[in-house]
Protein backbone atom coordinates (compact mmCIF):
# COMPACT_ATOMS: atom_id res chain seq x y z
CA MET A 1 7.41 2.28 -28.74
CA ALA A 2 8.16 5.57 -27.06
CA GLU A 3 11.24 5.96 -24.99
CA TYR A 4 8.86 4.67 -21.97
CA PRO A 5 7.12 2.24 -22.45
CA THR A 6 2.94 3.21 -22.30
CA VAL A 7 0.53 1.71 -20.70
CA PHE A 8 -0.96 -0.11 -24.36
CA ASP A 9 2.68 -1.37 -24.48
CA ILE A 10 2.73 -3.19 -21.16
CA ARG A 11 -0.52 -4.94 -21.99
CA GLU A 12 0.45 -5.88 -25.29
CA ILE A 13 3.48 -7.11 -24.22
CA LEU A 14 2.05 -9.32 -21.55
CA ARG A 15 -1.26 -10.09 -24.16
CA GLN A 16 1.93 -11.41 -26.48
CA LYS A 17 3.89 -13.70 -24.14
CA ILE A 18 0.81 -16.00 -23.81
CA ASP A 19 0.00 -16.10 -26.85
CA GLN A 20 3.87 -17.79 -27.24
CA ASP A 21 3.60 -19.47 -24.45
CA VAL A 22 -0.05 -20.67 -25.00
CA ALA A 23 2.06 -21.91 -28.32
CA SER A 24 4.43 -24.34 -26.83
CA PHE A 25 2.03 -26.16 -24.63
CA GLU A 26 2.16 -29.85 -25.79
CA SER A 27 -0.62 -30.39 -28.13
CA ASN A 28 -2.69 -32.10 -26.08
CA VAL A 29 -3.20 -29.45 -23.60
CA LYS A 30 -6.51 -27.33 -23.75
CA VAL A 31 -6.57 -23.98 -24.13
CA VAL A 32 -9.80 -21.81 -24.04
CA LYS A 33 -11.32 -18.58 -23.51
CA ALA A 34 -13.80 -18.39 -19.77
CA ILE A 35 -14.98 -16.46 -17.03
CA THR A 36 -14.94 -15.85 -13.92
CA LEU A 37 -18.67 -17.13 -11.52
CA GLY A 38 -19.45 -15.77 -8.56
CA VAL A 39 -21.29 -18.80 -7.06
CA ASP A 40 -21.25 -19.99 -3.59
CA SER A 41 -20.65 -15.85 -3.59
CA SER A 42 -22.12 -13.36 -4.93
CA THR A 43 -18.47 -10.59 -5.32
CA SER A 44 -15.91 -13.73 -5.67
CA PRO A 45 -15.55 -16.45 -7.10
CA VAL A 46 -14.08 -18.67 -4.90
CA VAL A 47 -15.47 -22.22 -4.93
CA SER A 48 -15.70 -22.17 -0.99
CA GLY A 49 -14.17 -24.81 1.32
CA LYS A 50 -11.45 -25.81 -1.68
CA ALA A 51 -8.55 -23.77 -1.15
CA LYS A 52 -7.49 -21.83 -4.14
CA TYR A 53 -10.10 -22.83 -6.97
CA VAL A 54 -12.65 -20.89 -8.60
CA TRP A 55 -15.84 -20.64 -10.13
CA VAL A 56 -15.07 -19.89 -14.03
CA ARG A 57 -17.48 -20.53 -17.41
CA GLU A 58 -16.87 -21.22 -21.09
CA HIS A 59 -17.20 -19.14 -22.89
CA GLY A 60 -20.53 -19.71 -24.97
CA LEU A 61 -23.50 -19.91 -25.25
CA ASN A 62 -23.73 -23.27 -23.12
CA GLY A 63 -20.61 -22.77 -21.88
CA ALA A 64 -18.52 -25.74 -19.54
CA VAL A 65 -18.74 -24.26 -15.63
CA HIS A 66 -15.74 -25.72 -13.61
CA GLN A 67 -14.16 -25.59 -10.96
CA ALA A 68 -10.46 -24.86 -11.69
CA PHE A 69 -7.25 -24.31 -10.00
CA ASN A 70 -6.11 -20.41 -9.49
CA PRO A 71 -1.88 -20.57 -7.81
CA ASP A 72 -2.66 -17.09 -7.28
CA LYS A 73 -2.85 -15.90 -11.41
CA ILE A 74 -5.73 -13.75 -11.03
CA PRO A 75 -7.65 -11.14 -9.04
CA LEU A 76 -11.15 -13.21 -7.31
CA VAL A 77 -13.16 -10.61 -8.64
CA VAL A 78 -16.77 -12.81 -10.76
CA ASN A 79 -16.51 -11.07 -14.19
CA LEU A 80 -13.16 -10.97 -15.51
CA PRO A 81 -12.27 -12.95 -18.88
CA ILE A 82 -9.18 -15.37 -18.35
CA LEU A 83 -7.31 -18.18 -20.10
CA LEU A 84 -8.57 -21.54 -18.53
CA MET A 85 -5.73 -25.20 -19.46
CA TYR A 86 -6.57 -28.31 -18.92
CA SER A 87 -4.25 -30.55 -18.78
CA PRO A 88 -4.11 -34.61 -19.66
CA LYS A 89 -1.16 -35.67 -16.90
CA GLU A 90 -1.66 -35.43 -13.86
CA PRO A 91 -3.62 -33.68 -11.79
CA PHE A 92 -5.41 -34.07 -14.57
CA ARG A 93 -7.05 -31.40 -13.66
CA TRP A 94 -8.86 -27.44 -15.49
CA GLU A 95 -6.77 -23.99 -13.88
CA VAL A 96 -6.40 -20.77 -14.68
CA TYR A 97 -3.39 -19.83 -16.72
CA GLY A 98 -4.06 -16.17 -16.48
CA SER A 99 -5.98 -12.75 -17.98
CA ASP A 100 -7.36 -12.76 -21.08
CA TRP A 101 -5.74 -9.84 -22.10
CA ALA A 102 -7.40 -9.30 -25.18
CA GLU A 103 -11.14 -9.33 -23.55
CA VAL A 104 -9.66 -6.55 -20.82
CA TYR A 105 -8.72 -4.25 -23.13
CA HIS A 106 -12.40 -3.31 -23.48
CA LEU A 107 -13.73 -3.97 -20.78
CA THR A 108 -14.65 -0.05 -17.97
CA GLY A 109 -13.94 -0.40 -15.20
CA PHE A 110 -10.63 -1.94 -16.49
CA VAL A 111 -8.22 0.87 -18.38
CA ASP A 112 -5.71 2.77 -17.43
CA GLN A 113 -3.02 2.00 -14.82
CA ASN A 114 -4.16 -1.14 -13.50
CA PHE A 115 -3.85 -3.63 -15.67
CA GLY A 116 -7.82 -5.43 -15.64
CA VAL A 117 -6.29 -6.35 -12.20
CA GLY A 118 -10.10 -4.74 -11.20
CA ALA A 119 -10.36 -5.41 -6.67
CA HIS A 120 -8.07 -6.69 -5.21
CA SER A 121 -7.83 -4.93 -1.87
CA PRO A 122 -8.66 -7.66 0.92
CA ASN A 123 -5.60 -9.24 -1.23
CA GLN A 124 -2.04 -7.28 0.09
CA GLU A 125 -5.00 -6.63 3.32
CA TRP A 126 -3.31 -7.50 6.66
CA PRO A 127 -6.17 -7.08 9.70
CA ASP A 128 -4.64 -9.18 12.62
CA TYR A 129 -4.41 -12.92 12.65
CA ALA A 130 -6.77 -13.01 9.34
CA ALA A 131 -4.26 -11.74 6.77
CA GLY A 132 -4.33 -11.43 3.30
CA TYR A 133 -2.73 -14.25 0.96
CA ASP A 134 -0.73 -11.51 -0.67
CA PRO A 135 -0.75 -8.55 2.39
CA LEU A 136 1.61 -5.33 2.02
CA SER A 137 4.38 -4.17 4.18
CA VAL A 138 3.44 -0.65 5.10
CA TYR A 139 6.82 1.68 6.04
CA PRO A 140 6.17 4.65 8.68
CA ARG A 141 7.96 6.77 5.85
CA SER A 142 4.79 5.78 2.89
CA LEU A 143 2.74 7.06 5.44
CA TYR A 144 1.15 10.55 5.08
CA PRO A 145 -0.09 12.68 7.99
CA LEU A 146 2.94 15.04 8.75
CA ARG A 147 4.98 13.76 6.41
CA THR A 148 8.09 16.43 5.32
CA TYR A 149 9.20 15.33 1.70
CA PRO A 150 11.89 16.75 0.10
CA SER A 151 10.01 20.23 -2.73
CA THR A 152 13.01 22.11 -4.35
CA GLY A 153 15.99 23.56 -3.74
CA LEU A 154 16.69 23.84 0.12
CA LEU A 155 12.52 23.72 0.59
CA ILE A 156 10.88 21.64 2.01
CA SER A 157 6.92 20.29 2.40
CA ILE A 158 4.98 18.59 5.49
CA SER A 159 1.33 16.86 4.72
CA SER A 160 -1.53 17.12 6.25
CA HIS A 161 -2.83 16.54 10.28
CA ARG A 162 -5.29 15.95 12.89
CA TYR A 163 -4.91 15.78 15.98
CA VAL A 164 -6.76 15.66 20.15
CA TYR A 165 -4.06 18.37 22.15
CA ASN A 166 -6.30 19.98 25.77
CA GLY A 167 -9.00 18.10 24.43
CA GLU A 168 -9.31 19.84 21.21
CA VAL A 169 -9.98 18.36 17.41
CA LYS A 170 -7.13 20.47 15.77
CA THR A 171 -6.43 20.53 11.96
CA PHE A 172 -2.61 20.88 10.36
CA TYR A 173 -3.95 21.47 6.95
CA GLY A 174 -0.31 21.00 5.22
CA ILE A 175 2.49 23.34 3.93
CA GLU A 176 4.92 24.18 0.83
CA ASP A 177 7.95 25.31 1.06
CA ILE A 178 9.45 25.64 3.47
CA ASP A 179 13.03 27.43 3.38
CA LEU A 180 15.65 25.59 4.95
CA SER A 181 18.66 27.46 3.46
CA SER A 182 19.21 29.95 7.43
CA HIS A 183 19.67 26.58 8.76
CA GLN A 184 22.52 26.03 5.67
CA PRO A 185 26.15 25.17 7.70
CA VAL A 186 29.28 26.66 5.85
CA SER A 187 31.28 24.21 3.73
CA GLY A 188 33.34 21.33 5.33
CA VAL A 189 30.34 20.63 8.08
CA ALA A 190 27.56 19.26 8.02
CA ARG A 191 23.47 19.41 10.59
CA LEU A 192 20.35 18.14 11.58
CA VAL A 193 17.26 20.61 11.34
CA VAL A 194 14.71 18.95 13.15
CA VAL A 195 11.27 20.04 11.81
CA TYR A 196 8.57 19.63 14.32
CA LEU A 197 4.44 20.49 14.48
CA ASP A 198 4.13 22.93 17.60
CA LYS A 199 0.75 21.87 19.17
CA VAL A 200 -0.21 24.55 20.91
CA SER A 201 0.40 27.17 17.90
CA ASN A 202 -1.12 24.99 14.90
CA VAL A 203 2.32 25.90 12.60
CA ILE A 204 5.52 23.84 11.93
CA ASN A 205 8.37 25.64 13.61
CA THR A 206 12.72 24.15 12.88
CA VAL A 207 15.22 23.70 15.45
CA ALA A 208 18.87 23.42 13.80
CA GLY A 209 21.43 20.92 16.07
CA SER A 210 24.78 21.74 16.12
CA VAL A 211 27.52 21.70 13.85
CA ARG A 212 29.53 18.44 12.96
CA MET A 213 32.10 17.83 10.13
CA ASP A 214 31.14 16.68 6.86
CA GLY A 215 31.57 13.33 7.28
CA ALA A 216 30.05 9.85 7.87
CA VAL A 217 29.12 11.17 11.31
CA LEU A 218 25.04 11.20 12.27
CA PRO A 219 24.87 14.56 13.41
CA ASP A 220 23.59 15.47 16.97
CA TYR A 221 19.94 15.51 17.29
CA PRO A 222 18.68 19.32 18.58
CA SER A 223 16.65 19.87 22.25
CA ILE A 224 12.80 19.89 20.79
CA PRO A 225 9.95 21.37 23.06
CA GLY A 226 7.93 19.57 25.20
CA GLU A 227 4.65 21.33 22.78
CA SER A 228 5.42 19.31 19.51
CA ILE A 229 4.78 16.81 17.37
CA VAL A 230 8.00 15.54 15.57
CA SER A 231 7.99 14.93 11.34
CA ALA A 232 11.35 14.57 10.42
CA ALA A 233 15.13 15.42 11.05
CA VAL A 234 16.84 17.43 8.02
CA ARG A 235 20.59 16.93 7.19
CA LEU A 236 22.08 20.25 6.03
CA ASP A 237 26.05 20.61 5.20
CA GLY A 238 27.44 23.80 4.04
CA ASP A 239 27.79 23.19 0.06
CA GLN A 240 24.51 21.20 -0.49
CA THR A 241 21.95 22.95 -2.97
CA VAL A 242 19.59 20.73 -3.00
CA ILE A 243 17.58 18.61 -0.52
CA ALA A 244 16.46 14.95 -1.70
CA GLU A 245 14.83 12.08 0.80
CA VAL A 246 17.95 10.47 1.36
CA ASP A 247 18.42 13.68 3.67
CA ILE A 248 14.92 13.13 4.56
CA THR A 249 15.46 10.87 9.08
CA ASP A 250 11.62 10.04 10.07
CA LEU A 251 10.60 10.83 13.56
CA ARG A 252 7.37 10.25 13.44
CA MET A 253 7.14 7.69 15.88
CA ASP A 254 3.70 9.23 17.98
CA LEU A 255 1.48 11.40 15.63
CA THR A 256 -0.64 12.33 18.85
CA ASP A 257 -0.53 13.14 22.47
CA THR A 258 -0.04 12.07 25.94
CA GLU A 259 -4.06 12.98 26.36
CA ALA A 260 -5.51 11.36 23.88
CA LEU A 261 -3.46 8.14 23.63
CA GLY A 262 -5.29 6.59 25.92
CA LEU A 263 -8.40 6.64 23.41
CA LEU A 264 -6.69 5.21 21.61
CA LYS A 265 -5.62 2.68 22.57
CA SER A 266 -8.04 1.20 24.23
CA ILE A 267 -9.77 0.72 20.81
CA ALA A 268 -7.12 -0.45 18.40
CA ALA A 269 -7.62 -3.51 22.08
CA VAL A 270 -11.41 -3.48 21.00
CA GLU A 271 -10.28 -3.56 17.46
CA THR A 272 -8.15 -6.96 18.29
CA GLU A 273 -9.86 -8.67 19.62
CA ILE A 274 -13.33 -7.60 17.30
CA ASP A 275 -9.76 -9.26 14.66
CA TYR A 276 -8.94 -12.43 16.68
CA THR A 277 -12.61 -13.58 16.33
CA LEU A 278 -13.61 -12.93 13.00
CA SER A 279 -10.56 -14.91 12.04
CA ASN A 280 -11.82 -18.33 14.47
CA HIS A 281 -15.50 -17.16 12.85
CA GLU A 282 -16.87 -17.08 16.50
CA LEU A 283 -18.17 -13.94 16.84
CA ARG A 284 -20.37 -12.86 19.89
CA ILE A 285 -21.09 -10.19 21.29
CA ASP A 286 -21.40 -11.16 24.37
CA GLU A 287 -17.58 -12.51 24.48
CA ILE A 288 -16.20 -8.74 23.12
CA ASP A 289 -15.21 -6.36 26.98
CA VAL A 290 -15.41 -3.27 25.48
CA ASP A 291 -15.13 -2.05 29.51
CA SER A 292 -11.42 -3.66 29.80
């Protein structure tokens, strides 16, 4: 095996683990190959009205069709090769054991880094009032627009962003390798350098704060111009040679300006109401007040 496991290594480890588990089952536990089916929906194997159950069909020309319990072992996609098991003990049911990795190897669309998971974004999405069963928490630092990130040495880069200013849509295309070395203080002290987008000129500027003794106390923030969208504050000390992620404090609290904020809030309010009614399966257009 290589120094770092390859995609094939990981898949092979998973396949061997499943083989070992199956071999350890009691002799009266039946394990068969199967595939998920779209019965109640053409795009999902979920059994309508029966939580945690999916439609499956055993391999073979006349493979039997079952409603199998799926304890979140597989993505909810059709035509996925799986291993299906049946226990003669309580609760006497067919149950999905997991993906059939020996078959997943050969599937078009189930290659590269996704390890046979397939399309499963609805499981991770988190719309209002209707979260998926495995929702993903997204932190501000994960957002792409106007993100400041380390480059090399005392250089930083900023990603692109689109915003509204004075009724005009403006696009900042991002920039790489902004040198902060001119703001570096002498040895023994530290300061914060705030990185911001000037909405008038549509360019990135920096402003340095006052210095403090280099220690655990965070240096003071400098005054920030009003016509700006703040990206981040970067901590610099006199002995520093590289800017790391830990030196960056994300300050992207509001990625737009006041003029556009009212419209965005109105749109968000309508979307929230639509999400709520959809989650209760009672959507009627006359219930949504788009004028409020």
